[in-house]
Short mmCIF file of C-alpha atoms in Angstrom, two decimals:
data_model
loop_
_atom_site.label_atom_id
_atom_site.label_comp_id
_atom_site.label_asym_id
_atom_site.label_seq_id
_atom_site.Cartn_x
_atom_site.Cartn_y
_atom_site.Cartn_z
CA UNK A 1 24.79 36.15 -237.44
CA UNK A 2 26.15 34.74 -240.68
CA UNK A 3 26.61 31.62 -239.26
CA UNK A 4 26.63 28.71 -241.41
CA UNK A 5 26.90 24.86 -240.15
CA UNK A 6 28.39 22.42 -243.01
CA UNK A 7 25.55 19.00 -243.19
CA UNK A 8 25.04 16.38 -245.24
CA UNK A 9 21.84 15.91 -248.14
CA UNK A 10 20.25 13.36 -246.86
CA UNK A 11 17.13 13.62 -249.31
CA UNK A 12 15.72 16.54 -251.77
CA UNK A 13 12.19 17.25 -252.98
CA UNK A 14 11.34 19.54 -255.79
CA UNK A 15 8.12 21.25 -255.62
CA UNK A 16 7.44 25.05 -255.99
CA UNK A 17 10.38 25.35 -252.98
CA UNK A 18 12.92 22.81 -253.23
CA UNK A 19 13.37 21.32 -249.82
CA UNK A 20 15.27 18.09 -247.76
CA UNK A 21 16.87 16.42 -244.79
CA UNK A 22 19.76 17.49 -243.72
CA UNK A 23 22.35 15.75 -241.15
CA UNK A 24 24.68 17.90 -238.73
CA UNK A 25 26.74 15.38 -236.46
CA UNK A 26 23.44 13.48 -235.08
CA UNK A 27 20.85 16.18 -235.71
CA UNK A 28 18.55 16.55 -238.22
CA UNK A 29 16.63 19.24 -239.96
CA UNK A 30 14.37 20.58 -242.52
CA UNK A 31 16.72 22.90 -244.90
CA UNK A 32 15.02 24.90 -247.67
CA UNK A 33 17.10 23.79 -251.08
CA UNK A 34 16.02 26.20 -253.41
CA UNK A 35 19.62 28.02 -253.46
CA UNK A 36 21.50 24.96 -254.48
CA UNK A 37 19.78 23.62 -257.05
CA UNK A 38 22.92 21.27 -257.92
CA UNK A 39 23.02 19.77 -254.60
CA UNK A 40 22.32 15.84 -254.00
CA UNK A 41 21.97 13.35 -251.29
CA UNK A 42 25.70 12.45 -250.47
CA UNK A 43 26.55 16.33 -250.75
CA UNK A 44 27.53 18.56 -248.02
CA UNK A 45 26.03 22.16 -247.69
CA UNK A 46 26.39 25.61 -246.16
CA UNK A 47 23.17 26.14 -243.89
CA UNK A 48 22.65 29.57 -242.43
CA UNK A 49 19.30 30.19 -240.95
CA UNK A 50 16.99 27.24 -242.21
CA UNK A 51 18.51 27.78 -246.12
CA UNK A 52 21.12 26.00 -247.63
CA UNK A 53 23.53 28.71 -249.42
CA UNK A 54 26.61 26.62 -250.28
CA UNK A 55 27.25 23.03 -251.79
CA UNK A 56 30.77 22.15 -249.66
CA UNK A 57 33.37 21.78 -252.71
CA UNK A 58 35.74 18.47 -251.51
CA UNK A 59 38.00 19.50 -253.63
CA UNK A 60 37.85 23.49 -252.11
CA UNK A 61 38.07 21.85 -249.21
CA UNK A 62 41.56 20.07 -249.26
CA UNK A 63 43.31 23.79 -249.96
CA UNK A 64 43.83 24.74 -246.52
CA UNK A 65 46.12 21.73 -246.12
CA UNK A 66 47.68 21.85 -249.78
CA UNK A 67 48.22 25.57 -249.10
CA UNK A 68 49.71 24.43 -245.89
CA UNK A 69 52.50 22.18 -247.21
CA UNK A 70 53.36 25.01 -250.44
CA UNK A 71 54.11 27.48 -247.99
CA UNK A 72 56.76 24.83 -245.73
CA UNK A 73 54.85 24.04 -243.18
CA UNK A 74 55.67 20.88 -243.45
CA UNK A 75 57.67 22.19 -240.57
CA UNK A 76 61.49 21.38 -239.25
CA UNK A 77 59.80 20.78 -235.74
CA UNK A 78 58.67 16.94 -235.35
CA UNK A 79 55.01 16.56 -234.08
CA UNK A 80 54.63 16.41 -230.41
CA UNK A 81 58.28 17.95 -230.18
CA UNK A 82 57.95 21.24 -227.62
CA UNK A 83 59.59 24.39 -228.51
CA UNK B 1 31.50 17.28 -237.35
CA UNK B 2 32.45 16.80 -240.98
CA UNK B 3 34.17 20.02 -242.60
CA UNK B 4 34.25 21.43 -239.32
CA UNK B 5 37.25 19.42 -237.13
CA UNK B 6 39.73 19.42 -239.21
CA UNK B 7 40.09 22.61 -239.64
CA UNK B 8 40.66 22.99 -235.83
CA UNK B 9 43.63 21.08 -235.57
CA UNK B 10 46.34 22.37 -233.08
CA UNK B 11 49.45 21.10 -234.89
CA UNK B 12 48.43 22.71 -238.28
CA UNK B 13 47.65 25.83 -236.14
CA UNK B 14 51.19 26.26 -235.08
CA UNK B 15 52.76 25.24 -238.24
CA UNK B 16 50.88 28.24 -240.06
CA UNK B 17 51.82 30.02 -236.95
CA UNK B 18 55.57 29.26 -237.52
CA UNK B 19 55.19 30.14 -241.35
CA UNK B 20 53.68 33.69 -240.76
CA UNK B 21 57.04 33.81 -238.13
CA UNK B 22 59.06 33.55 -240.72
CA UNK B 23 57.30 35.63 -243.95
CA UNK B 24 56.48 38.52 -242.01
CA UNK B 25 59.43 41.42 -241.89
CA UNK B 26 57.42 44.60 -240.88
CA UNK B 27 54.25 45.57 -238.79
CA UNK B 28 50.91 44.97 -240.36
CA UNK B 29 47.37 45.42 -239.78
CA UNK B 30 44.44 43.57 -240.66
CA UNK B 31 40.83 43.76 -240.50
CA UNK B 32 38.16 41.80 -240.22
CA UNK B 33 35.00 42.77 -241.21
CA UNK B 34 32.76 39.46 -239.50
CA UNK B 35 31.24 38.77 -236.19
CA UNK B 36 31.84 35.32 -236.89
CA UNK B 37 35.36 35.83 -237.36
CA UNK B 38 35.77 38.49 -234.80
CA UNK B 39 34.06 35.96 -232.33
CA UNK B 40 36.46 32.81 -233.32
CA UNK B 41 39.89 34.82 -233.35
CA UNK B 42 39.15 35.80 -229.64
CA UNK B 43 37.93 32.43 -228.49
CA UNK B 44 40.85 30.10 -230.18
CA UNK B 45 43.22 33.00 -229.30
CA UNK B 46 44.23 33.28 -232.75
CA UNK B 47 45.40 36.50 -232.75
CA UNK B 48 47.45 35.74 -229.51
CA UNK B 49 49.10 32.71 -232.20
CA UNK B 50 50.48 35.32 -234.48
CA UNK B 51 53.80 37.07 -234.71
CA UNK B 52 53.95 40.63 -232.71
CA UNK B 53 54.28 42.80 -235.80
CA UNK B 54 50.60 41.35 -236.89
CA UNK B 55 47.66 43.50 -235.60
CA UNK B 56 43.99 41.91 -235.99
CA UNK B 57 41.12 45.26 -235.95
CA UNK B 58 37.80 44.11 -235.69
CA UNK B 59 35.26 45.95 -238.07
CA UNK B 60 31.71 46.43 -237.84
CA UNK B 61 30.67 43.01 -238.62
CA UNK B 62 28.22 42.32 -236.50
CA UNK B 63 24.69 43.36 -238.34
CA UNK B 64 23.03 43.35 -234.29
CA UNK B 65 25.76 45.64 -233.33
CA UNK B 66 25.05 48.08 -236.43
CA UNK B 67 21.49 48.19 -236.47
CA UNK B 68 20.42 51.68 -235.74
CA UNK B 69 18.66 52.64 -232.66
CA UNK B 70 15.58 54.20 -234.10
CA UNK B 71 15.11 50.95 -236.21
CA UNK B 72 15.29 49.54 -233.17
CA UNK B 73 12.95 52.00 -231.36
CA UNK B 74 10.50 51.12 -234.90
CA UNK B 75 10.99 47.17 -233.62
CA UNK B 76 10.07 47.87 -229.85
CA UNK B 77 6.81 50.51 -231.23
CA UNK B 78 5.39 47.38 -233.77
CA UNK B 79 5.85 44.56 -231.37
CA UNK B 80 3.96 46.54 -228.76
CA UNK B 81 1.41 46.75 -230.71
CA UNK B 82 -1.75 44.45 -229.98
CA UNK B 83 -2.57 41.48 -232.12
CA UNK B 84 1.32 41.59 -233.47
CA UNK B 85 3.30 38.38 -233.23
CA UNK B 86 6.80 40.28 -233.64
CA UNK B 87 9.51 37.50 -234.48
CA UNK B 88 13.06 37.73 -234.40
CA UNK B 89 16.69 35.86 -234.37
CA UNK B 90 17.26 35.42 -230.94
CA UNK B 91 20.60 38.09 -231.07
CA UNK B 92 18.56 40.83 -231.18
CA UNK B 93 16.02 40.57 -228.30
CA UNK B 94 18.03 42.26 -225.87
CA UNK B 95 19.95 44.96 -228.01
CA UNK B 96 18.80 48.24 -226.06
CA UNK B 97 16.74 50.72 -228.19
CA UNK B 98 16.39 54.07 -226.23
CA UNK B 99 16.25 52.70 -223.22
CA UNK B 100 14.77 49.31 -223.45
CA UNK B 101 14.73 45.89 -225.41
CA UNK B 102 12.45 43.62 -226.92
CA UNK B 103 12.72 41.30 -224.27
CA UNK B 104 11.29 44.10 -221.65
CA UNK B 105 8.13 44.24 -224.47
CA UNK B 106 7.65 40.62 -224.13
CA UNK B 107 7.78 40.82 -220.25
CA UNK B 108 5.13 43.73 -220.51
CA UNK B 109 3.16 41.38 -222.41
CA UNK B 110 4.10 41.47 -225.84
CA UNK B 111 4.12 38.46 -228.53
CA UNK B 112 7.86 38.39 -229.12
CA UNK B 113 9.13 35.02 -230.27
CA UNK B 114 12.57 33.98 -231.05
CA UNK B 115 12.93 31.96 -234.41
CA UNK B 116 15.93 29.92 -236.03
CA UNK B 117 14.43 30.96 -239.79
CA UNK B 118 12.10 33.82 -241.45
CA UNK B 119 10.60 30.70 -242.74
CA UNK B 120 9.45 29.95 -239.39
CA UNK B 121 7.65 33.27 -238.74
CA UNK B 122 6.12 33.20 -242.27
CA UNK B 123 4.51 29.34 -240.96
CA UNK B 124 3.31 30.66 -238.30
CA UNK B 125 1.24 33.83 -239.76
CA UNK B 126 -0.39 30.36 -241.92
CA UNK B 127 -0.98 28.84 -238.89
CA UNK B 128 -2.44 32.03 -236.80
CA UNK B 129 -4.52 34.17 -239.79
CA UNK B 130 -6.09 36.57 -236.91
CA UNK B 131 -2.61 37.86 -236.10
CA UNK B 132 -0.46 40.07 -237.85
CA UNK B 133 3.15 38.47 -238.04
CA UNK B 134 6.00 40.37 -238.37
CA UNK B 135 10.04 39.30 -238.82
CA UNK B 136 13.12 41.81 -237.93
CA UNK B 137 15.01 41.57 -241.05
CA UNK B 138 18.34 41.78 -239.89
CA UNK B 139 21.36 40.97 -241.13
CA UNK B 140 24.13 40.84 -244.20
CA UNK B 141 24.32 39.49 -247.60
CA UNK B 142 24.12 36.05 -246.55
CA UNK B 143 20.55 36.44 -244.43
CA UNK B 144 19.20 38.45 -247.17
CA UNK B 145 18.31 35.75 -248.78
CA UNK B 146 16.46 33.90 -246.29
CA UNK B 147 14.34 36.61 -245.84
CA UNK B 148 13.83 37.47 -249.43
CA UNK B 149 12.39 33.95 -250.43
CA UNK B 150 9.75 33.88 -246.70
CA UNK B 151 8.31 37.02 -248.27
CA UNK B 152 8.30 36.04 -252.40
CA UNK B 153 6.71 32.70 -250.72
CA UNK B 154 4.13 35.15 -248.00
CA UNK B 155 3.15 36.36 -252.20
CA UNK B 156 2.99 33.30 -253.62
CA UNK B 157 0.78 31.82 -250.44
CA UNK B 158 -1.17 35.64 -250.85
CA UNK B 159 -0.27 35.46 -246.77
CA UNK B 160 -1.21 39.23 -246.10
CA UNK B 161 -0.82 39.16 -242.61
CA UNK B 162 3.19 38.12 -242.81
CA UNK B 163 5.37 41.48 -242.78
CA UNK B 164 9.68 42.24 -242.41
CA UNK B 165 10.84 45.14 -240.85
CA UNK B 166 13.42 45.94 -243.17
CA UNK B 167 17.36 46.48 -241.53
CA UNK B 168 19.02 44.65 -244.07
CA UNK B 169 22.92 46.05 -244.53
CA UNK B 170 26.18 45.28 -247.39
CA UNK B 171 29.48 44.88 -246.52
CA UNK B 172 31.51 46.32 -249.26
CA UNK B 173 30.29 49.79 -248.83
CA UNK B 174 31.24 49.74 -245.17
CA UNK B 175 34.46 48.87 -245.83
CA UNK B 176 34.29 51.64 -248.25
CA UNK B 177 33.37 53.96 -245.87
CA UNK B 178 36.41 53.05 -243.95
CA UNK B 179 39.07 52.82 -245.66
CA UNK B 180 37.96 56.47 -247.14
CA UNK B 181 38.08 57.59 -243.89
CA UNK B 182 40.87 59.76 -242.43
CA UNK B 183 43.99 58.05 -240.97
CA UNK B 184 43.10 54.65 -241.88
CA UNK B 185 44.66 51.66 -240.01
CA UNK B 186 44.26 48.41 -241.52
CA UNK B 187 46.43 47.93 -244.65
CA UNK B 188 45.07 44.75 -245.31
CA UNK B 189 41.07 42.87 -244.77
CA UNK B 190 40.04 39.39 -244.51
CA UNK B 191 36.62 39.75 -246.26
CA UNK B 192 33.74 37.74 -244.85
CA UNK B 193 33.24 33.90 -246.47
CA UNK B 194 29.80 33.58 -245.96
CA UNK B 195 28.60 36.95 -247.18
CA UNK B 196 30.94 35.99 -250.22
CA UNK B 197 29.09 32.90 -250.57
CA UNK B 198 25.94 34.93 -251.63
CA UNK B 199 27.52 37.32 -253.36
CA UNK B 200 30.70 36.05 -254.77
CA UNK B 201 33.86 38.23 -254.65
CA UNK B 202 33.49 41.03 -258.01
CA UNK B 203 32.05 43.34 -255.07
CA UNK B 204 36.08 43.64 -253.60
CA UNK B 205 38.17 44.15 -256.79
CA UNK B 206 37.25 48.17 -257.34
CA UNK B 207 38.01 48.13 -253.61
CA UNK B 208 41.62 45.83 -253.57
CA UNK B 209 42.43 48.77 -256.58
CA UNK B 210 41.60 52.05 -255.63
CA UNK B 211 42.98 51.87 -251.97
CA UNK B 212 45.87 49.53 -253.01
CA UNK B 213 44.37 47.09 -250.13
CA UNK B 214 44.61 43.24 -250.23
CA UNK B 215 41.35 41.34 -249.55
CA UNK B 216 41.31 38.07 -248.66
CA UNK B 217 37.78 36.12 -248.78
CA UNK B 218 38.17 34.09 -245.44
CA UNK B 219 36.27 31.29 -243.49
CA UNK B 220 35.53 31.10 -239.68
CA UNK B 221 37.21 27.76 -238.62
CA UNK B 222 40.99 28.45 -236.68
CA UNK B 223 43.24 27.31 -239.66
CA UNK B 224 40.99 29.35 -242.45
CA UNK B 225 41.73 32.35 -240.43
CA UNK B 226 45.41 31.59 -240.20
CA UNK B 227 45.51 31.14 -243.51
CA UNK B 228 44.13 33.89 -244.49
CA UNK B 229 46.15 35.88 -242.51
CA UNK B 230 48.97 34.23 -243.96
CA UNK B 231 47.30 35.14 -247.82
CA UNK B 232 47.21 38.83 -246.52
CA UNK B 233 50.36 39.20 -245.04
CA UNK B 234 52.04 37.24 -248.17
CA UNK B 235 50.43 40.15 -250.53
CA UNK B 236 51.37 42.80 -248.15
CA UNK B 237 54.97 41.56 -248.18
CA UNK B 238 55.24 41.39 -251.68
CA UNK B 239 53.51 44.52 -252.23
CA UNK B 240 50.71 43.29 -254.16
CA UNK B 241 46.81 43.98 -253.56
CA UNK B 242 44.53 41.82 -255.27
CA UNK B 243 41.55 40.45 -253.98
CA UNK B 244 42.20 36.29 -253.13
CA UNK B 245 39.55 33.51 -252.18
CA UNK B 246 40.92 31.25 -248.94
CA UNK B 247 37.21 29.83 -248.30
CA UNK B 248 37.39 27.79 -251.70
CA UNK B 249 35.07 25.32 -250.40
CA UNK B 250 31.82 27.18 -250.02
CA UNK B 251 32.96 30.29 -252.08
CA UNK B 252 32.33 30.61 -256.05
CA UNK B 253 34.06 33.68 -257.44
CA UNK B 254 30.30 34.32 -259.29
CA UNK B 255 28.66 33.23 -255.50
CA UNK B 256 25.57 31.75 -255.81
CA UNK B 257 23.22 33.21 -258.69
CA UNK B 258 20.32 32.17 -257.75
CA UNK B 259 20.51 33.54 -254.30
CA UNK B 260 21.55 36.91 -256.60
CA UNK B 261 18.48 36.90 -258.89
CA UNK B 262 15.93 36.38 -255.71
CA UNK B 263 17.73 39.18 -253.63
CA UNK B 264 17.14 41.42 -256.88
CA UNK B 265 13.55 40.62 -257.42
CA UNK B 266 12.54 41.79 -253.59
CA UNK B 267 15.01 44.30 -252.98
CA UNK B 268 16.56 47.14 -254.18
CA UNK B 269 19.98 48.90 -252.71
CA UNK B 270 18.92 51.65 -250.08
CA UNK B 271 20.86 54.00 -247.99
CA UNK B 272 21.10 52.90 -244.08
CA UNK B 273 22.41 54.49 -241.54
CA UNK B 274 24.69 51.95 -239.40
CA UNK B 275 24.94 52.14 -235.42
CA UNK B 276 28.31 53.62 -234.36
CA UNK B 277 29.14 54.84 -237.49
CA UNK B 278 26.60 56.98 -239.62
CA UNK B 279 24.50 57.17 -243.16
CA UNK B 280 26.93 54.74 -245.58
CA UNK B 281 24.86 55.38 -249.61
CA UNK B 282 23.95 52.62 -251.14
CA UNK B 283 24.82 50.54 -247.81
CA UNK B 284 21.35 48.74 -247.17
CA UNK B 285 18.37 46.67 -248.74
CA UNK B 286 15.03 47.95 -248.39
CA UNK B 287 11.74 46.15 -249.95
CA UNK B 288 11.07 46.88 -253.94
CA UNK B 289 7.36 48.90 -254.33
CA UNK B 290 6.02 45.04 -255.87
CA UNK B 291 6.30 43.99 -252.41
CA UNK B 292 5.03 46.97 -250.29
CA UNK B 293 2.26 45.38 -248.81
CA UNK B 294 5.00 42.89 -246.64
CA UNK B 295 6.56 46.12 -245.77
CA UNK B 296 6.21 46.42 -241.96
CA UNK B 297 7.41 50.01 -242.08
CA UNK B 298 4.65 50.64 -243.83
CA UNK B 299 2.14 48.39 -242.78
CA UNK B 300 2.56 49.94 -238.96
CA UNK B 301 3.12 53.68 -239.90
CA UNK B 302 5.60 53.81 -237.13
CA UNK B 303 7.09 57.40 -237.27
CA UNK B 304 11.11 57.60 -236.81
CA UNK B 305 12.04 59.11 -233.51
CA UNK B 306 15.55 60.14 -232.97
CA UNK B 307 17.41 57.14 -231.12
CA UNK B 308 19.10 58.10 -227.82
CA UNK B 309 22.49 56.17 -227.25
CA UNK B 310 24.48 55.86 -223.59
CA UNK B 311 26.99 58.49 -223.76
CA UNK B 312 29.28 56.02 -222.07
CA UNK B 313 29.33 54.12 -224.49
CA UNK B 314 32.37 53.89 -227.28
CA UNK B 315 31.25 51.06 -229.67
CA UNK B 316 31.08 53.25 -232.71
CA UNK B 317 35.08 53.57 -232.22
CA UNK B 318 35.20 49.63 -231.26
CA UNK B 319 33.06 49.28 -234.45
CA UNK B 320 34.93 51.29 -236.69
CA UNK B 321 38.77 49.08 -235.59
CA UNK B 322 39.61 52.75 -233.60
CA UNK B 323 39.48 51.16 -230.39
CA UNK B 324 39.77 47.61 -228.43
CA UNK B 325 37.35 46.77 -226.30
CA UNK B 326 39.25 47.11 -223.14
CA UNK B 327 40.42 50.19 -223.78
CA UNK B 328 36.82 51.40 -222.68
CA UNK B 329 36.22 52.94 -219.54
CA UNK B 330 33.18 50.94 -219.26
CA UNK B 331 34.21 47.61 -220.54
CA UNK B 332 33.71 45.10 -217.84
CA UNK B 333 32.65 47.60 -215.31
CA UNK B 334 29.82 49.40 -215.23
CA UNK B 335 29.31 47.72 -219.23
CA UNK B 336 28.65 44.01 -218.84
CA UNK B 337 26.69 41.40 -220.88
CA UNK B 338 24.21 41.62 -217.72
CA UNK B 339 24.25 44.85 -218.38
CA UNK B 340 25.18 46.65 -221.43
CA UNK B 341 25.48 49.71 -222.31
CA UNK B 342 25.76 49.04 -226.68
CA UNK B 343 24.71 46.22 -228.48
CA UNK B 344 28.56 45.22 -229.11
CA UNK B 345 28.23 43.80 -225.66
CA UNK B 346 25.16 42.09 -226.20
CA UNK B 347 25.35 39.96 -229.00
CA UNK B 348 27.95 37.29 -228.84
CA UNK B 349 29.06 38.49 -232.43
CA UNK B 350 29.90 41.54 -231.06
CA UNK B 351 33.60 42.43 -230.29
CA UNK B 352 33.36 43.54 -226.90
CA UNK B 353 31.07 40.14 -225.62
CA UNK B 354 33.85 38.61 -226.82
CA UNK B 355 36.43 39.98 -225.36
CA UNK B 356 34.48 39.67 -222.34
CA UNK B 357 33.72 36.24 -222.36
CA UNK B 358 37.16 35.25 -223.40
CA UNK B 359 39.78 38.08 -221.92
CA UNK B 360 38.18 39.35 -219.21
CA UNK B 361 41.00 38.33 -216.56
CA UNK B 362 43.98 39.30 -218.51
CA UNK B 363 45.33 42.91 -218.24
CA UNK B 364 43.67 45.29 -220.21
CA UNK B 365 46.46 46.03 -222.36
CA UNK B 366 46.21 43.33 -225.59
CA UNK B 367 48.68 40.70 -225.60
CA UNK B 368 52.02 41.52 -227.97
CA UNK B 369 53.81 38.05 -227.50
CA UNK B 370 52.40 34.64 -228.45
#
């Protein structure tokens, strides 16, 4: 239900409700903007049920990896190695 | 798909599998309170990744699965009606009221149509001014919103023939409502990202305090769940409870304002009554008096009958983390997605469809050993 499916701005027009393209893999779709005022073409966005609710922070997005390597996963197991 | 992949990757997976192995020294339990995530931990098999001393509960975080039966029962008495184009998310069209769905009203004739957005519905009461168009509000914090701005717009248009039916519900007072509860299980709760999106995370720190519970805000993808299992257990193991954002890409500890400010123009905070698990205060949205005339409740003048559930059915206790799903009599038997007997079998968000769809081979006692 709270679904929400990362795509890319590809164009925004303000007008009483802010609206634009947006790009998932090879689909597009109408999104309604109006929540993310901040977000331009080249941004990524949270869509959940035709509205944009999220601009996709890049730098947000590198944590899960960063967090990764702070807690030693780095990992004494080589890649591909079975256990 | 961008932002989507890479957080799937099976070598990262077993790495933060490996790093729980080694942090955690006791048995914990955690609880999450999403369909979303409820849905992906049983399909990856993420909880079948983790160490044996970790126990995943799923909560009632499925707003289909929750949705009382006589709101229901109001759903299946408006779209019956003639001249009513009653439009819905596609989840809910075959959660059973007393005794039937919405997709046995459109097979008895009724206008029932399944839309991706309320914005859809409210085009289509500008396309069709002779009908009266109605959308099934449903859903958390993070659909609120959504439905909120079709109605402000159904205003702005003066669209009088666009209505919601009203079942919106809030997560932080259901986990409330658990965790005051009597022999509590879950010491720990990965808090839903998207809902957190909309409303930021203020909502969880009275919470992380007063019941000494860590809450981690956590995304749906395989290695946002691990890590925010690892985040949990990490707190838990060092005997801390605060309340932690994993989902830092899409989650703003303020959320999103201006989501806020159009959620508090519409609605105000109402009392609901949740499927499985009773009246929660201060647990729903309901329309503010400025927009009363978009109030299907009202418009319609349907009167509340009481609901009648299956008495074989246990999803209050799968809803409230008291029981798995195969630990039903019914599951997989005479309760099937063909043929439910609760709406946590119908909607895919809901625990026991996924259980079904996933684990319905394996024994029906959960798996203890990755």
């Amino acid at each position: 239900m709270c679904l929400g499916i990362p795509g890319e701005v590809l164009s925004a027009v303000d007008g009483p409700l802010r609206m634009g393209r947006v790009a998932f893999g090879g689909v597009t779709k109408d999104v309604c903007l109006a929540y993310v005022p901040e977000a331009t073409p080249g941004d990524f966005v949270v869509v959940h049920a035709g509205f944009a609710i999220s601009r996709v922070d890049p730098e947000g997005a590198r944590r899960v990896f960063a967090y990764l390597e702070e807690i030693g996963g780095t990992d004494e197991v080589r890649e591909g190695e079975s256990r | 798909m961008r932002y989507v992949e890479e957080y799937r990757g099976a070598d990262e997976a077993r790495r933060y599998a490996r790093a729980l192995q080694s942090l955690v020294t006791r048995p914990w339990t955690l609880m999450e309170v999403c369909g979303g995530q409820t849905h992906a931990i049983v399909r990856f098999g993420i909880d079948q990744l983790l160490p044996p001393q970790i126990t995943l509960l799923h909560g009632p975080g499925c707003p289909v699965c929750v949705t009382p039966v006589e709101m229901l029962d109001k759903a299946l008495a408006i779209a019956s009606r003639p001249g009513v184009v009653f439009c819905s998310f596609g989840d809910m069209l075959r959660v059973p009221g007393s005794g039937r769905d919405l997709l046995s009203v459109k097979a008895a004739g009724g206008d029932v149509r399944i839309v991706y957005s309320p914005m859809d519905a409210l085009a289509l009461a500008e396309r069709l001014p002779e009908r009266e168009v109605v959308f099934f509000a449903v859903g958390f914090e993070t659909t609120a919103p959504a439905c909120a701005m079709a109605v402000h717009e159904a205003r702005r248009r003066g669209l009088r023939n666009f209505s919601l039916l009203v079942a919106h519900v809030l997560v932080p007072p259901a986990m409330e409502a658990l965790l005051a509860a009597p022999g509590r299980r879950m010491d720990g709760f990965l808090a839903a990202g998207h809902v957190c999106t909309i409303m930021g995370m203020e909502a969880y720190e009275p919470l992380a305090r007063a019941y000494r519970v860590p809450i981690v805000v956590t995304g749906f993808e395989p290695l946002d769940l691990l890590q925010g299992i690892h985040m949990c257990v990490a707190q838990l193991e060092s005997g801390r409870a605060t309340v932690e954002n994993q989902y830092a890409r899409a989650v703003r500890v303020v959320g999103n304002e201006s989501a806020q400010a159009m959620l508090r123009e519409v609605f105000e905070v109402v009392p609901r009554t949740w499927r499985g698990i009773g009246p929660i205060a201060a647990s729903g949205l309901g329309l503010r008096a400025a927009f009363a005339d978009w109030d299907a409740a009202r418009k319609f003048d349907v009167v509340s009958v009481g609901g009648r559930e299956d008495a074989g059915c246990q999803s209050g206790l799968v809803l409230q983390g008291r029981l798995k799903p195969p630990e039903c009599p019914a599951f997989g038997t005479r309760c099937t997605p063909d043929t439910p007997l609760g709406a946590t079998m119908v909607s895919s968000e809901g625990a026991c469809a996924a259980y079904y769809r996933y684990r319905r081979f394996q024994s029906p006692c959960p798996p203890t050993s990755p």
